Amino acid sequence: MSTPYDIPEVLDRREGPYGEVVLRRHGGLLQIIANGCFLMDTSDGRSERRLVDAALAALDPAGADGEPGPHVLIGGLGVGFSLAHAAAQPRWGRITVVEREPAVIGWHRAGPLAGLSAEALADPRTEIVEADLVAFVNETSATFDALCLDIDNGPDWTVTEDNGGLYSPAGLASCARVLRPHGVLAVWSAKPSPEFEGTLRNAGFQQVRTEEIPVARGVPDVVHIGVRPG
C-alpha cells in the first residue's frame, strides 16, 4: 500500500539565474533539485562535515598570539551542513559562504532550511555572498586560510557545465591565488578521482591526499585535500 511519503512534496519551485531550482520534502527529508537533477538532501551530512574537519585539521594549529582564527571560504550553501558545522567550531575566525542561487539563500534565511542553519547564520563570524563560486575565486581580492568546496558532484561528474572550470588547472590556480601560504584546499566529491589528485599536484599543491567517507550504498564520498606551499 502506498503512503503520502512515497511522492515528494514540492515546497518551492523557482526559476533562478542558472535554471530551475526546487525544494522538496520526501518523508522526513528536504531535497534540493536543480534543473531536474538531484543535488543533495538532509539525510546524512557526514561527508559535508568531514569536508570542514579535514580542512581545519590540515591547517597549522600554532598561529601567532593575538592573530584571529583562520578564515574559511565554503563554496556552496546547500542544505547547510558545512556552514552549521563550521559555526559550531570556535577555532574558525571568519566563515564566508558563497552561494549562487538566491532561492537557496532564501530557504535558509526564511524558509524550511532555516532550522538547520539559523544559529550559524546569526553567528557574527558568518558572511553569505551571493555569487558564482568560479567567478568569485577568479575575481576576488580577498584571501583565505581554507577553501571548502562543494558546488557539484565532484571533478568527474558536474551537474553544471561551467563548474568544470573549477577543477581545471586554471581553476586550481585561482584557488591557490586566494589561499594564503600553507592554506588548505578541500574539495568534496561523490566518488574518488585519482586523476584529480594528479591535477592538484600538477597545480603545485602539496600533501595531496584523499579521505573516503563510507555511504549506505555505492562508492564512498570523498574529500580531496591539498596544501598551498609557503
mmCIF file of N, CA, C and O in Angstrom, residues 96-159:
data_model
loop_
_atom_site.group_PDB
_atom_site.id
_atom_site.type_symbol
_atom_site.label_atom_id
_atom_site.label_comp_id
_atom_site.label_asym_id
_atom_site.label_seq_id
_atom_site.Cartn_x
_atom_site.Cartn_y
_atom_site.Cartn_z
ATOM 1 N N THR A 96 33.039 32.553 5.455
ATOM 2 C CA THR A 96 32.388 33.136 4.286
ATOM 3 C C THR A 96 31.806 32.015 3.443
ATOM 4 O O THR A 96 32.500 31.052 3.118
ATOM 5 N N VAL A 97 30.520 32.140 3.110
ATOM 6 C CA VAL A 97 29.850 31.146 2.274
ATOM 7 C C VAL A 97 29.452 31.802 0.960
ATOM 8 O O VAL A 97 28.801 32.841 0.958
ATOM 9 N N VAL A 98 29.859 31.205 -0.150
ATOM 10 C CA VAL A 98 29.498 31.699 -1.477
ATOM 11 C C VAL A 98 28.450 30.763 -2.068
ATOM 12 O O VAL A 98 28.699 29.564 -2.219
ATOM 13 N N GLU A 99 27.284 31.309 -2.374
ATOM 14 C CA GLU A 99 26.175 30.536 -2.942
ATOM 15 C C GLU A 99 25.567 31.337 -4.093
ATOM 16 O O GLU A 99 25.212 32.497 -3.928
ATOM 17 N N ARG A 100 25.420 30.716 -5.242
ATOM 18 C CA ARG A 100 24.961 31.453 -6.417
ATOM 19 C C ARG A 100 23.448 31.470 -6.588
ATOM 20 O O ARG A 100 22.926 32.269 -7.366
ATOM 21 N N GLU A 101 22.730 30.572 -5.903
ATOM 22 C CA GLU A 101 21.288 30.501 -6.078
ATOM 23 C C GLU A 101 20.572 31.318 -5.004
ATOM 24 O O GLU A 101 20.577 30.962 -3.829
ATOM 25 N N PRO A 102 19.937 32.427 -5.384
ATOM 26 C CA PRO A 102 19.217 33.218 -4.377
ATOM 27 C C PRO A 102 18.107 32.430 -3.696
ATOM 28 O O PRO A 102 17.795 32.683 -2.520
ATOM 29 N N ALA A 103 17.514 31.462 -4.404
ATOM 30 C CA ALA A 103 16.458 30.661 -3.783
ATOM 31 C C ALA A 103 16.993 29.880 -2.597
ATOM 32 O O ALA A 103 16.346 29.788 -1.545
ATOM 33 N N VAL A 104 18.186 29.288 -2.744
ATOM 34 C CA VAL A 104 18.778 28.506 -1.655
ATOM 35 C C VAL A 104 19.045 29.405 -0.445
ATOM 36 O O VAL A 104 18.752 29.038 0.702
ATOM 37 N N ILE A 105 19.582 30.584 -0.694
ATOM 38 C CA ILE A 105 19.821 31.519 0.412
ATOM 39 C C ILE A 105 18.504 31.869 1.098
ATOM 40 O O ILE A 105 18.414 31.895 2.337
ATOM 41 N N GLY A 106 17.466 32.109 0.307
ATOM 42 C CA GLY A 106 16.162 32.439 0.878
ATOM 43 C C GLY A 106 15.572 31.314 1.697
ATOM 44 O O GLY A 106 14.958 31.559 2.748
ATOM 45 N N TRP A 107 15.753 30.065 1.244
ATOM 46 C CA TRP A 107 15.221 28.925 2.004
ATOM 47 C C TRP A 107 15.907 28.796 3.360
ATOM 48 O O TRP A 107 15.329 28.266 4.307
ATOM 49 N N HIS A 108 17.142 29.277 3.459
ATOM 50 C CA HIS A 108 17.837 29.256 4.744
ATOM 51 C C HIS A 108 17.456 30.449 5.614
ATOM 52 O O HIS A 108 17.315 30.317 6.829
ATOM 53 N N ARG A 109 17.313 31.605 5.013
ATOM 54 C CA ARG A 109 17.036 32.804 5.803
ATOM 55 C C ARG A 109 15.606 32.822 6.347
ATOM 56 O O ARG A 109 15.376 33.248 7.485
ATOM 57 N N ALA A 110 14.660 32.359 5.565
ATOM 58 C CA ALA A 110 13.252 32.437 5.991
ATOM 59 C C ALA A 110 12.463 31.341 5.305
ATOM 60 O O ALA A 110 11.456 31.620 4.638
ATOM 61 N N GLY A 111 12.888 30.120 5.442
ATOM 62 C CA GLY A 111 12.218 29.019 4.772
ATOM 63 C C GLY A 111 12.460 27.712 5.494
ATOM 64 O O GLY A 111 12.970 27.688 6.622
ATOM 65 N N PRO A 112 12.128 26.599 4.854
ATOM 66 C CA PRO A 112 12.209 25.295 5.517
ATOM 67 C C PRO A 112 13.601 24.886 5.966
ATOM 68 O O PRO A 112 13.734 24.033 6.846
ATOM 69 N N LEU A 113 14.668 25.445 5.352
ATOM 70 C CA LEU A 113 16.025 25.063 5.743
ATOM 71 C C LEU A 113 16.561 25.881 6.916
ATOM 72 O O LEU A 113 17.670 25.625 7.394
ATOM 73 N N ALA A 114 15.781 26.839 7.379
ATOM 74 C CA ALA A 114 16.245 27.694 8.477
ATOM 75 C C ALA A 114 16.525 26.901 9.745
ATOM 76 O O ALA A 114 17.396 27.263 10.544
ATOM 77 N N GLY A 115 15.805 25.815 9.924
ATOM 78 C CA GLY A 115 16.030 25.012 11.121
ATOM 79 C C GLY A 115 17.416 24.410 11.188
ATOM 80 O O GLY A 115 17.911 24.093 12.282
ATOM 81 N N LEU A 116 18.056 24.246 10.039
ATOM 82 C CA LEU A 116 19.400 23.678 10.004
ATOM 83 C C LEU A 116 20.487 24.733 10.149
ATOM 84 O O LEU A 116 21.609 24.415 10.541
ATOM 85 N N SER A 117 20.176 25.978 9.818
ATOM 86 C CA SER A 117 21.246 26.968 9.690
ATOM 87 C C SER A 117 21.011 28.280 10.423
ATOM 88 O O SER A 117 21.880 29.150 10.390
ATOM 89 N N ALA A 118 19.881 28.453 11.079
ATOM 90 C CA ALA A 118 19.566 29.750 11.683
ATOM 91 C C ALA A 118 20.641 30.199 12.670
ATOM 92 O O ALA A 118 21.070 31.365 12.661
ATOM 93 N N GLU A 119 21.096 29.295 13.514
ATOM 94 C CA GLU A 119 22.108 29.653 14.511
ATOM 95 C C GLU A 119 23.420 30.039 13.840
ATOM 96 O O GLU A 119 24.077 31.008 14.224
ATOM 97 N N ALA A 120 23.795 29.295 12.797
ATOM 98 C CA ALA A 120 25.037 29.598 12.077
ATOM 99 C C ALA A 120 24.933 30.925 11.338
ATOM 100 O O ALA A 120 25.897 31.703 11.291
ATOM 101 N N LEU A 121 23.773 31.212 10.745
ATOM 102 C CA LEU A 121 23.602 32.473 10.032
ATOM 103 C C LEU A 121 23.640 33.663 10.982
ATOM 104 O O LEU A 121 24.053 34.759 10.602
ATOM 105 N N ALA A 122 23.211 33.455 12.216
ATOM 106 C CA ALA A 122 23.224 34.529 13.205
ATOM 107 C C ALA A 122 24.600 34.733 13.827
ATOM 108 O O ALA A 122 24.831 35.737 14.510
ATOM 109 N N ASP A 123 25.522 33.808 13.592
ATOM 110 C CA ASP A 123 26.876 33.914 14.142
ATOM 111 C C ASP A 123 27.579 35.123 13.523
ATOM 112 O O ASP A 123 27.594 35.280 12.299
ATOM 113 N N PRO A 124 28.149 36.003 14.332
ATOM 114 C CA PRO A 124 28.800 37.202 13.766
ATOM 115 C C PRO A 124 29.994 36.900 12.870
ATOM 116 O O PRO A 124 30.423 37.762 12.112
ATOM 117 N N ARG A 125 30.522 35.695 12.929
ATOM 118 C CA ARG A 125 31.635 35.328 12.052
ATOM 119 C C ARG A 125 31.174 35.017 10.634
ATOM 120 O O ARG A 125 31.995 34.967 9.706
ATOM 121 N N THR A 126 29.871 34.786 10.442
ATOM 122 C CA THR A 126 29.348 34.287 9.177
ATOM 123 C C THR A 126 28.997 35.414 8.224
ATOM 124 O O THR A 126 28.346 36.381 8.595
ATOM 125 N N GLU A 127 29.411 35.240 6.966
ATOM 126 C CA GLU A 127 29.044 36.141 5.879
ATOM 127 C C GLU A 127 28.563 35.296 4.703
ATOM 128 O O GLU A 127 29.222 34.344 4.311
ATOM 129 N N ILE A 128 27.406 35.651 4.137
ATOM 130 C CA ILE A 128 26.877 34.971 2.962
ATOM 131 C C ILE A 128 27.065 35.876 1.755
ATOM 132 O O ILE A 128 26.657 37.040 1.762
ATOM 133 N N VAL A 129 27.685 35.344 0.713
ATOM 134 C CA VAL A 129 27.920 36.092 -0.521
ATOM 135 C C VAL A 129 27.146 35.407 -1.640
ATOM 136 O O VAL A 129 27.338 34.219 -1.892
ATOM 137 N N GLU A 130 26.247 36.149 -2.283
ATOM 138 C CA GLU A 130 25.521 35.603 -3.428
ATOM 139 C C GLU A 130 26.361 35.821 -4.679
ATOM 140 O O GLU A 130 26.470 36.931 -5.192
ATOM 141 N N ALA A 131 26.980 34.759 -5.161
ATOM 142 C CA ALA A 131 27.867 34.851 -6.320
ATOM 143 C C ALA A 131 28.148 33.451 -6.831
ATOM 144 O O ALA A 131 28.026 32.460 -6.103
ATOM 145 N N ASP A 132 28.545 33.373 -8.092
ATOM 146 C CA ASP A 132 29.034 32.122 -8.651
ATOM 147 C C ASP A 132 30.444 31.884 -8.119
ATOM 148 O O ASP A 132 31.307 32.768 -8.198
ATOM 149 N N LEU A 133 30.699 30.706 -7.582
ATOM 150 C CA LEU A 133 31.982 30.454 -6.930
ATOM 151 C C LEU A 133 33.148 30.561 -7.905
ATOM 152 O O LEU A 133 34.194 31.118 -7.562
ATOM 153 N N VAL A 134 32.985 30.031 -9.112
ATOM 154 C CA VAL A 134 34.078 30.085 -10.083
ATOM 155 C C VAL A 134 34.448 31.537 -10.376
ATOM 156 O O VAL A 134 35.626 31.907 -10.386
ATOM 157 N N ALA A 135 33.442 32.382 -10.610
ATOM 158 C CA ALA A 135 33.707 33.796 -10.859
ATOM 159 C C ALA A 135 34.300 34.459 -9.621
ATOM 160 O O ALA A 135 35.205 35.299 -9.723
ATOM 161 N N PHE A 136 33.824 34.062 -8.443
ATOM 162 C CA PHE A 136 34.295 34.683 -7.204
ATOM 163 C C PHE A 136 35.787 34.453 -6.998
ATOM 164 O O PHE A 136 36.538 35.393 -6.722
ATOM 165 N N VAL A 137 36.241 33.209 -7.150
ATOM 166 C CA VAL A 137 37.660 32.939 -6.910
ATOM 167 C C VAL A 137 38.536 33.544 -8.009
ATOM 168 O O VAL A 137 39.716 33.823 -7.787
ATOM 169 N N ASN A 138 37.947 33.769 -9.185
ATOM 170 C CA ASN A 138 38.704 34.413 -10.256
ATOM 171 C C ASN A 138 38.865 35.915 -10.045
ATOM 172 O O ASN A 138 39.831 36.514 -10.525
ATOM 173 N N GLU A 139 37.903 36.515 -9.327
ATOM 174 C CA GLU A 139 37.831 37.971 -9.278
ATOM 175 C C GLU A 139 38.126 38.584 -7.913
ATOM 176 O O GLU A 139 38.513 39.748 -7.836
ATOM 177 N N THR A 140 37.941 37.842 -6.826
ATOM 178 C CA THR A 140 38.059 38.453 -5.507
ATOM 179 C C THR A 140 39.499 38.845 -5.180
ATOM 180 O O THR A 140 40.453 38.213 -5.647
ATOM 181 N N SER A 141 39.627 39.894 -4.372
ATOM 182 C CA SER A 141 40.934 40.281 -3.843
ATOM 183 C C SER A 141 41.136 39.751 -2.429
ATOM 184 O O SER A 141 42.206 39.943 -1.843
ATOM 185 N N ALA A 142 40.111 39.095 -1.879
ATOM 186 C CA ALA A 142 40.205 38.531 -0.528
ATOM 187 C C ALA A 142 41.086 37.280 -0.547
ATOM 188 O O ALA A 142 41.256 36.626 -1.576
ATOM 189 N N THR A 143 41.652 36.957 0.607
ATOM 190 C CA THR A 143 42.424 35.728 0.760
ATOM 191 C C THR A 143 41.901 34.950 1.960
ATOM 192 O O THR A 143 41.304 35.522 2.882
ATOM 193 N N PHE A 144 42.148 33.656 1.940
ATOM 194 C CA PHE A 144 41.563 32.750 2.922
ATOM 195 C C PHE A 144 42.616 31.735 3.390
ATOM 196 O O PHE A 144 43.581 31.453 2.694
ATOM 197 N N ASP A 145 42.351 31.193 4.565
ATOM 198 C CA ASP A 145 43.217 30.133 5.085
ATOM 199 C C ASP A 145 42.780 28.754 4.606
ATOM 200 O O ASP A 145 43.586 27.820 4.578
ATOM 201 N N ALA A 146 41.509 28.629 4.263
ATOM 202 C CA ALA A 146 40.991 27.341 3.806
ATOM 203 C C ALA A 146 39.853 27.568 2.828
ATOM 204 O O ALA A 146 39.035 28.478 3.014
ATOM 205 N N LEU A 147 39.807 26.730 1.809
ATOM 206 C CA LEU A 147 38.689 26.684 0.875
ATOM 207 C C LEU A 147 38.047 25.309 0.997
ATOM 208 O O LEU A 147 38.708 24.293 0.807
ATOM 209 N N CYS A 148 36.754 25.281 1.326
ATOM 210 C CA CYS A 148 35.994 24.035 1.410
ATOM 211 C C CYS A 148 34.945 24.080 0.310
ATOM 212 O O CYS A 148 33.939 24.797 0.430
ATOM 213 N N LEU A 149 35.165 23.330 -0.762
ATOM 214 C CA LEU A 149 34.367 23.486 -1.968
ATOM 215 C C LEU A 149 33.457 22.293 -2.196
ATOM 216 O O LEU A 149 33.913 21.148 -2.266
ATOM 217 N N ASP A 150 32.164 22.588 -2.307
ATOM 218 C CA ASP A 150 31.152 21.560 -2.526
ATOM 219 C C ASP A 150 30.050 22.180 -3.378
ATOM 220 O O ASP A 150 28.965 22.472 -2.886
ATOM 221 N N ILE A 151 30.346 22.395 -4.659
ATOM 222 C CA ILE A 151 29.382 23.064 -5.524
ATOM 223 C C ILE A 151 28.800 22.139 -6.581
ATOM 224 O O ILE A 151 27.978 22.570 -7.390
ATOM 225 N N ASP A 152 29.220 20.894 -6.592
ATOM 226 C CA ASP A 152 28.749 19.974 -7.617
ATOM 227 C C ASP A 152 28.975 18.562 -7.112
ATOM 228 O O ASP A 152 29.332 18.358 -5.954
ATOM 229 N N ASN A 153 28.815 17.576 -7.984
ATOM 230 C CA ASN A 153 29.020 16.189 -7.568
ATOM 231 C C ASN A 153 30.475 15.751 -7.603
ATOM 232 O O ASN A 153 30.785 14.618 -7.263
ATOM 233 N N GLY A 154 31.372 16.655 -8.018
ATOM 234 C CA GLY A 154 32.793 16.342 -7.991
ATOM 235 C C GLY A 154 33.474 16.589 -9.316
ATOM 236 O O GLY A 154 32.833 16.928 -10.321
ATOM 237 N N PRO A 155 34.787 16.436 -9.355
ATOM 238 C CA PRO A 155 35.565 16.754 -10.554
ATOM 239 C C PRO A 155 35.151 15.976 -11.795
ATOM 240 O O PRO A 155 35.245 16.492 -12.914
ATOM 241 N N ASP A 156 34.700 14.737 -11.615
ATOM 242 C CA ASP A 156 34.379 13.893 -12.766
ATOM 243 C C ASP A 156 32.883 13.812 -13.069
ATOM 244 O O ASP A 156 32.466 13.043 -13.950
ATOM 245 N N TRP A 157 32.069 14.615 -12.360
ATOM 246 C CA TRP A 157 30.618 14.471 -12.507
ATOM 247 C C TRP A 157 29.962 15.796 -12.155
ATOM 248 O O TRP A 157 29.407 15.967 -11.082
ATOM 249 N N THR A 158 30.047 16.742 -13.065
ATOM 250 C CA THR A 158 29.488 18.062 -12.800
ATOM 251 C C THR A 158 28.071 18.156 -13.350
ATOM 252 O O THR A 158 27.792 17.760 -14.480
ATOM 253 N N VAL A 159 27.167 18.686 -12.517
ATOM 254 C CA VAL A 159 25.789 18.916 -12.935
ATOM 255 C C VAL A 159 25.709 20.147 -13.829
ATOM 256 O O VAL A 159 24.978 20.181 -14.807
#
